[in-house]
């Protein structure tokens, strides 16, 4: 999901019945030529988020 007013693109990664969300830059999305249903490798990096930031990332 990408909007011109956003600094990030939200990407949903599915692992069977489980999934995680990732925020990437529009540049990365274009450079990787991501498409729905595409198989990818993901490198997971730990970050710290407040509950407010987490809620906003899923609703905003």
mmCIF file of N, CA, C and O in Angstrom:
data_model
loop_
_atom_site.group_PDB
_atom_site.id
_atom_site.type_symbol
_atom_site.label_atom_id
_atom_site.label_comp_id
_atom_site.label_asym_id
_atom_site.label_seq_id
_atom_site.Cartn_x
_atom_site.Cartn_y
_atom_site.Cartn_z
ATOM 1 N N UNK A 1 0.842 -1.159 0.000
ATOM 2 C CA UNK A 1 0.000 0.000 0.000
ATOM 3 C C UNK A 1 0.892 1.227 0.000
ATOM 4 O O UNK A 1 1.772 1.347 0.831
ATOM 5 N N UNK A 2 0.677 2.154 -0.938
ATOM 6 C CA UNK A 2 1.527 3.343 -1.057
ATOM 7 C C UNK A 2 0.675 4.534 -1.405
ATOM 8 O O UNK A 2 -0.190 4.456 -2.266
ATOM 9 N N UNK A 3 0.901 5.631 -0.710
ATOM 10 C CA UNK A 3 0.227 6.867 -1.078
ATOM 11 C C UNK A 3 1.277 7.944 -1.282
ATOM 12 O O UNK A 3 2.339 7.908 -0.671
ATOM 13 N N UNK A 4 0.977 8.895 -2.124
ATOM 14 C CA UNK A 4 1.934 9.950 -2.433
ATOM 15 C C UNK A 4 2.257 10.801 -1.204
ATOM 16 O O UNK A 4 3.296 11.418 -1.140
ATOM 17 N N UNK A 5 1.362 10.840 -0.202
ATOM 18 C CA UNK A 5 1.592 11.665 0.972
ATOM 19 C C UNK A 5 2.383 10.930 2.054
ATOM 20 O O UNK A 5 2.705 11.496 3.079
ATOM 21 N N UNK A 6 2.711 9.673 1.831
ATOM 22 C CA UNK A 6 3.392 8.870 2.845
ATOM 23 C C UNK A 6 4.877 8.767 2.544
ATOM 24 O O UNK A 6 5.294 8.737 1.397
ATOM 25 N N UNK A 7 5.673 8.705 3.626
ATOM 26 C CA UNK A 7 7.113 8.518 3.471
ATOM 27 C C UNK A 7 7.491 7.054 3.393
ATOM 28 O O UNK A 7 8.626 6.724 3.112
ATOM 29 N N UNK A 8 6.526 6.150 3.677
ATOM 30 C CA UNK A 8 6.786 4.724 3.697
ATOM 31 C C UNK A 8 5.723 3.952 2.930
ATOM 32 O O UNK A 8 4.619 4.433 2.734
ATOM 33 N N UNK A 9 6.092 2.756 2.546
ATOM 34 C CA UNK A 9 5.168 1.802 1.946
ATOM 35 C C UNK A 9 5.005 0.673 2.948
ATOM 36 O O UNK A 9 5.995 0.152 3.453
ATOM 37 N N UNK A 10 3.762 0.309 3.267
ATOM 38 C CA UNK A 10 3.529 -0.811 4.174
ATOM 39 C C UNK A 10 3.436 -2.089 3.351
ATOM 40 O O UNK A 10 2.679 -2.162 2.394
ATOM 41 N N UNK A 11 4.218 -3.085 3.762
ATOM 42 C CA UNK A 11 4.270 -4.371 3.071
ATOM 43 C C UNK A 11 3.846 -5.452 4.062
ATOM 44 O O UNK A 11 4.352 -5.503 5.178
ATOM 45 N N UNK A 12 2.917 -6.300 3.657
ATOM 46 C CA UNK A 12 2.468 -7.411 4.497
ATOM 47 C C UNK A 12 3.170 -8.673 4.031
ATOM 48 O O UNK A 12 3.045 -9.070 2.879
ATOM 49 N N UNK A 13 3.933 -9.297 4.934
ATOM 50 C CA UNK A 13 4.659 -10.522 4.623
ATOM 51 C C UNK A 13 3.917 -11.692 5.257
ATOM 52 O O UNK A 13 3.669 -11.685 6.461
ATOM 53 N N UNK A 14 3.550 -12.680 4.459
ATOM 54 C CA UNK A 14 2.786 -13.828 4.947
ATOM 55 C C UNK A 14 3.691 -15.035 5.118
ATOM 56 O O UNK A 14 4.540 -15.315 4.270
ATOM 57 N N UNK A 15 3.482 -15.738 6.234
ATOM 58 C CA UNK A 15 4.186 -16.977 6.552
ATOM 59 C C UNK A 15 3.112 -18.014 6.861
ATOM 60 O O UNK A 15 2.765 -18.220 8.027
ATOM 61 N N UNK A 16 2.553 -18.638 5.862
ATOM 62 C CA UNK A 16 1.425 -19.542 6.094
ATOM 63 C C UNK A 16 0.239 -18.746 6.593
ATOM 64 O O UNK A 16 -0.204 -17.808 5.942
ATOM 65 N N UNK A 17 -0.267 -19.074 7.789
ATOM 66 C CA UNK A 17 -1.392 -18.346 8.377
ATOM 67 C C UNK A 17 -0.955 -17.127 9.182
ATOM 68 O O UNK A 17 -1.796 -16.376 9.664
ATOM 69 N N UNK A 18 0.333 -16.934 9.368
ATOM 70 C CA UNK A 18 0.860 -15.808 10.134
ATOM 71 C C UNK A 18 1.376 -14.737 9.185
ATOM 72 O O UNK A 18 1.675 -15.004 8.019
ATOM 73 N N UNK A 19 1.460 -13.508 9.694
ATOM 74 C CA UNK A 19 2.000 -12.429 8.871
ATOM 75 C C UNK A 19 2.617 -11.355 9.760
ATOM 76 O O UNK A 19 2.334 -11.272 10.945
ATOM 77 N N UNK A 20 3.482 -10.556 9.151
ATOM 78 C CA UNK A 20 4.044 -9.379 9.802
ATOM 79 C C UNK A 20 3.965 -8.229 8.810
ATOM 80 O O UNK A 20 3.867 -8.434 7.590
ATOM 81 N N UNK A 21 3.971 -7.028 9.342
ATOM 82 C CA UNK A 21 3.969 -5.828 8.509
ATOM 83 C C UNK A 21 5.358 -5.213 8.533
ATOM 84 O O UNK A 21 6.032 -5.218 9.565
ATOM 85 N N UNK A 22 5.776 -4.668 7.412
ATOM 86 C CA UNK A 22 7.055 -3.971 7.323
ATOM 87 C C UNK A 22 6.831 -2.627 6.659
ATOM 88 O O UNK A 22 5.983 -2.495 5.765
ATOM 89 N N UNK A 23 7.555 -1.626 7.099
ATOM 90 C CA UNK A 23 7.551 -0.318 6.450
ATOM 91 C C UNK A 23 8.846 -0.177 5.675
ATOM 92 O O UNK A 23 9.933 -0.345 6.240
ATOM 93 N N UNK A 24 8.733 0.102 4.384
ATOM 94 C CA UNK A 24 9.909 0.317 3.546
ATOM 95 C C UNK A 24 9.726 1.628 2.798
ATOM 96 O O UNK A 24 8.612 2.161 2.711
ATOM 97 N N UNK A 25 10.787 2.136 2.246
ATOM 98 C CA UNK A 25 10.696 3.384 1.491
ATOM 99 C C UNK A 25 10.094 3.121 0.115
ATOM 100 O O UNK A 25 10.209 2.010 -0.424
ATOM 101 N N UNK A 26 9.441 4.131 -0.462
ATOM 102 C CA UNK A 26 8.944 3.971 -1.833
ATOM 103 C C UNK A 26 10.073 3.605 -2.803
ATOM 104 O O UNK A 26 9.886 2.826 -3.726
ATOM 105 N N UNK A 27 11.260 4.157 -2.581
ATOM 106 C CA UNK A 27 12.418 3.834 -3.434
ATOM 107 C C UNK A 27 12.709 2.345 -3.379
ATOM 108 O O UNK A 27 12.931 1.707 -4.403
ATOM 109 N N UNK A 28 12.717 1.759 -2.147
ATOM 110 C CA UNK A 28 13.005 0.328 -2.000
ATOM 111 C C UNK A 28 11.942 -0.507 -2.698
ATOM 112 O O UNK A 28 12.248 -1.495 -3.366
ATOM 113 N N UNK A 29 10.682 -0.104 -2.558
ATOM 114 C CA UNK A 29 9.591 -0.834 -3.201
ATOM 115 C C UNK A 29 9.767 -0.836 -4.718
ATOM 116 O O UNK A 29 9.637 -1.875 -5.368
ATOM 117 N N UNK A 30 10.079 0.327 -5.273
ATOM 118 C CA UNK A 30 10.297 0.423 -6.721
ATOM 119 C C UNK A 30 11.537 -0.341 -7.153
ATOM 120 O O UNK A 30 11.529 -1.054 -8.160
ATOM 121 N N UNK A 31 12.623 -0.197 -6.391
ATOM 122 C CA UNK A 31 13.880 -0.851 -6.740
ATOM 123 C C UNK A 31 13.743 -2.373 -6.712
ATOM 124 O O UNK A 31 14.318 -3.070 -7.547
ATOM 125 N N UNK A 32 12.968 -2.889 -5.756
ATOM 126 C CA UNK A 32 12.760 -4.338 -5.648
ATOM 127 C C UNK A 32 11.662 -4.834 -6.591
ATOM 128 O O UNK A 32 11.487 -6.042 -6.739
ATOM 129 N N UNK A 33 10.934 -3.904 -7.204
ATOM 130 C CA UNK A 33 9.827 -4.240 -8.118
ATOM 131 C C UNK A 33 8.864 -5.232 -7.458
ATOM 132 O O UNK A 33 8.505 -6.255 -8.029
ATOM 133 N N UNK A 34 8.461 -4.895 -6.222
ATOM 134 C CA UNK A 34 7.585 -5.786 -5.460
ATOM 135 C C UNK A 34 6.198 -5.876 -6.082
ATOM 136 O O UNK A 34 5.651 -4.881 -6.547
ATOM 137 N N UNK A 35 5.659 -7.086 -6.090
ATOM 138 C CA UNK A 35 4.305 -7.321 -6.578
ATOM 139 C C UNK A 35 3.570 -8.219 -5.591
ATOM 140 O O UNK A 35 4.188 -8.970 -4.834
ATOM 141 N N UNK A 36 2.252 -8.146 -5.606
ATOM 142 C CA UNK A 36 1.430 -8.974 -4.726
ATOM 143 C C UNK A 36 1.656 -10.443 -5.062
ATOM 144 O O UNK A 36 1.654 -10.839 -6.219
ATOM 145 N N UNK A 37 1.881 -11.252 -4.025
ATOM 146 C CA UNK A 37 2.076 -12.690 -4.199
ATOM 147 C C UNK A 37 3.499 -13.114 -4.501
ATOM 148 O O UNK A 37 3.788 -14.303 -4.596
ATOM 149 N N UNK A 38 4.387 -12.143 -4.640
ATOM 150 C CA UNK A 38 5.787 -12.443 -4.951
ATOM 151 C C UNK A 38 6.479 -13.091 -3.756
ATOM 152 O O UNK A 38 6.254 -12.707 -2.609
ATOM 153 N N UNK A 39 7.321 -14.078 -3.983
ATOM 154 C CA UNK A 39 8.132 -14.676 -2.925
ATOM 155 C C UNK A 39 9.354 -13.806 -2.694
ATOM 156 O O UNK A 39 10.013 -13.376 -3.643
ATOM 157 N N UNK A 40 9.641 -13.533 -1.430
ATOM 158 C CA UNK A 40 10.786 -12.686 -1.084
ATOM 159 C C UNK A 40 11.506 -13.257 0.124
ATOM 160 O O UNK A 40 10.970 -14.085 0.861
ATOM 161 N N UNK A 41 12.731 -12.825 0.330
ATOM 162 C CA UNK A 41 13.478 -13.071 1.559
ATOM 163 C C UNK A 41 13.394 -11.792 2.381
ATOM 164 O O UNK A 41 13.469 -10.696 1.830
ATOM 165 N N UNK A 42 13.260 -11.931 3.688
ATOM 166 C CA UNK A 42 13.174 -10.758 4.555
ATOM 167 C C UNK A 42 14.220 -10.855 5.644
ATOM 168 O O UNK A 42 14.435 -11.919 6.223
ATOM 169 N N UNK A 43 14.862 -9.743 5.916
ATOM 170 C CA UNK A 43 15.793 -9.651 7.036
ATOM 171 C C UNK A 43 15.071 -8.871 8.130
ATOM 172 O O UNK A 43 14.639 -7.741 7.917
ATOM 173 N N UNK A 44 14.930 -9.488 9.291
ATOM 174 C CA UNK A 44 14.195 -8.877 10.384
ATOM 175 C C UNK A 44 15.157 -8.097 11.269
ATOM 176 O O UNK A 44 16.185 -8.613 11.699
ATOM 177 N N UNK A 45 14.806 -6.847 11.541
ATOM 178 C CA UNK A 45 15.625 -5.966 12.375
ATOM 179 C C UNK A 45 14.761 -5.500 13.547
ATOM 180 O O UNK A 45 13.617 -5.105 13.348
ATOM 181 N N UNK A 46 15.276 -5.554 14.727
ATOM 182 C CA UNK A 46 14.520 -5.117 15.894
ATOM 183 C C UNK A 46 14.466 -3.607 15.979
ATOM 184 O O UNK A 46 15.437 -2.915 15.710
ATOM 185 N N UNK A 47 13.293 -3.079 16.327
ATOM 186 C CA UNK A 47 13.123 -1.646 16.529
ATOM 187 C C UNK A 47 12.262 -1.435 17.772
ATOM 188 O O UNK A 47 11.554 -2.330 18.217
ATOM 189 N N UNK A 48 12.304 -0.259 18.283
ATOM 190 C CA UNK A 48 11.486 0.091 19.433
ATOM 191 C C UNK A 48 10.352 0.998 18.960
ATOM 192 O O UNK A 48 10.587 1.983 18.262
ATOM 193 N N UNK A 49 9.119 0.636 19.324
ATOM 194 C CA UNK A 49 7.958 1.446 18.969
ATOM 195 C C UNK A 49 7.081 1.626 20.189
ATOM 196 O O UNK A 49 6.932 0.702 20.991
ATOM 197 N N UNK A 50 6.484 2.810 20.315
ATOM 198 C CA UNK A 50 5.509 3.022 21.370
ATOM 199 C C UNK A 50 4.185 2.410 20.942
ATOM 200 O O UNK A 50 3.962 2.150 19.756
ATOM 201 N N UNK A 51 3.278 2.190 21.891
ATOM 202 C CA UNK A 51 1.966 1.638 21.554
ATOM 203 C C UNK A 51 1.235 2.557 20.587
ATOM 204 O O UNK A 51 0.586 2.113 19.649
ATOM 205 N N UNK A 52 1.372 3.866 20.770
ATOM 206 C CA UNK A 52 0.733 4.846 19.882
ATOM 207 C C UNK A 52 1.273 4.725 18.457
ATOM 208 O O UNK A 52 0.511 4.754 17.492
ATOM 209 N N UNK A 53 2.587 4.602 18.311
ATOM 210 C CA UNK A 53 3.186 4.448 16.986
ATOM 211 C C UNK A 53 2.732 3.151 16.328
ATOM 212 O O UNK A 53 2.462 3.119 15.133
ATOM 213 N N UNK A 54 2.644 2.095 17.099
ATOM 214 C CA UNK A 54 2.217 0.801 16.577
ATOM 215 C C UNK A 54 0.779 0.880 16.103
ATOM 216 O O UNK A 54 0.450 0.442 14.998
ATOM 217 N N UNK A 55 -0.097 1.475 16.900
ATOM 218 C CA UNK A 55 -1.497 1.628 16.519
ATOM 219 C C UNK A 55 -1.624 2.471 15.267
ATOM 220 O O UNK A 55 -2.362 2.143 14.350
ATOM 221 N N UNK A 56 -0.881 3.570 15.203
ATOM 222 C CA UNK A 56 -0.930 4.465 14.049
ATOM 223 C C UNK A 56 -0.462 3.758 12.777
ATOM 224 O O UNK A 56 -1.021 3.969 11.714
ATOM 225 N N UNK A 57 0.528 2.889 12.869
ATOM 226 C CA UNK A 57 1.054 2.234 11.678
ATOM 227 C C UNK A 57 0.024 1.275 11.073
ATOM 228 O O UNK A 57 0.071 0.994 9.884
ATOM 229 N N UNK A 58 -0.916 0.775 11.874
ATOM 230 C CA UNK A 58 -1.927 -0.136 11.366
ATOM 231 C C UNK A 58 -3.222 0.562 10.997
ATOM 232 O O UNK A 58 -4.036 0.022 10.269
ATOM 233 N N UNK A 59 -3.447 1.783 11.492
ATOM 234 C CA UNK A 59 -4.705 2.469 11.218
ATOM 235 C C UNK A 59 -4.531 3.691 10.342
ATOM 236 O O UNK A 59 -5.483 4.190 9.795
ATOM 237 N N UNK A 60 -3.323 4.193 10.243
ATOM 238 C CA UNK A 60 -3.134 5.462 9.576
ATOM 239 C C UNK A 60 -2.701 5.365 8.208
ATOM 240 O O UNK A 60 -2.728 6.041 7.319
#
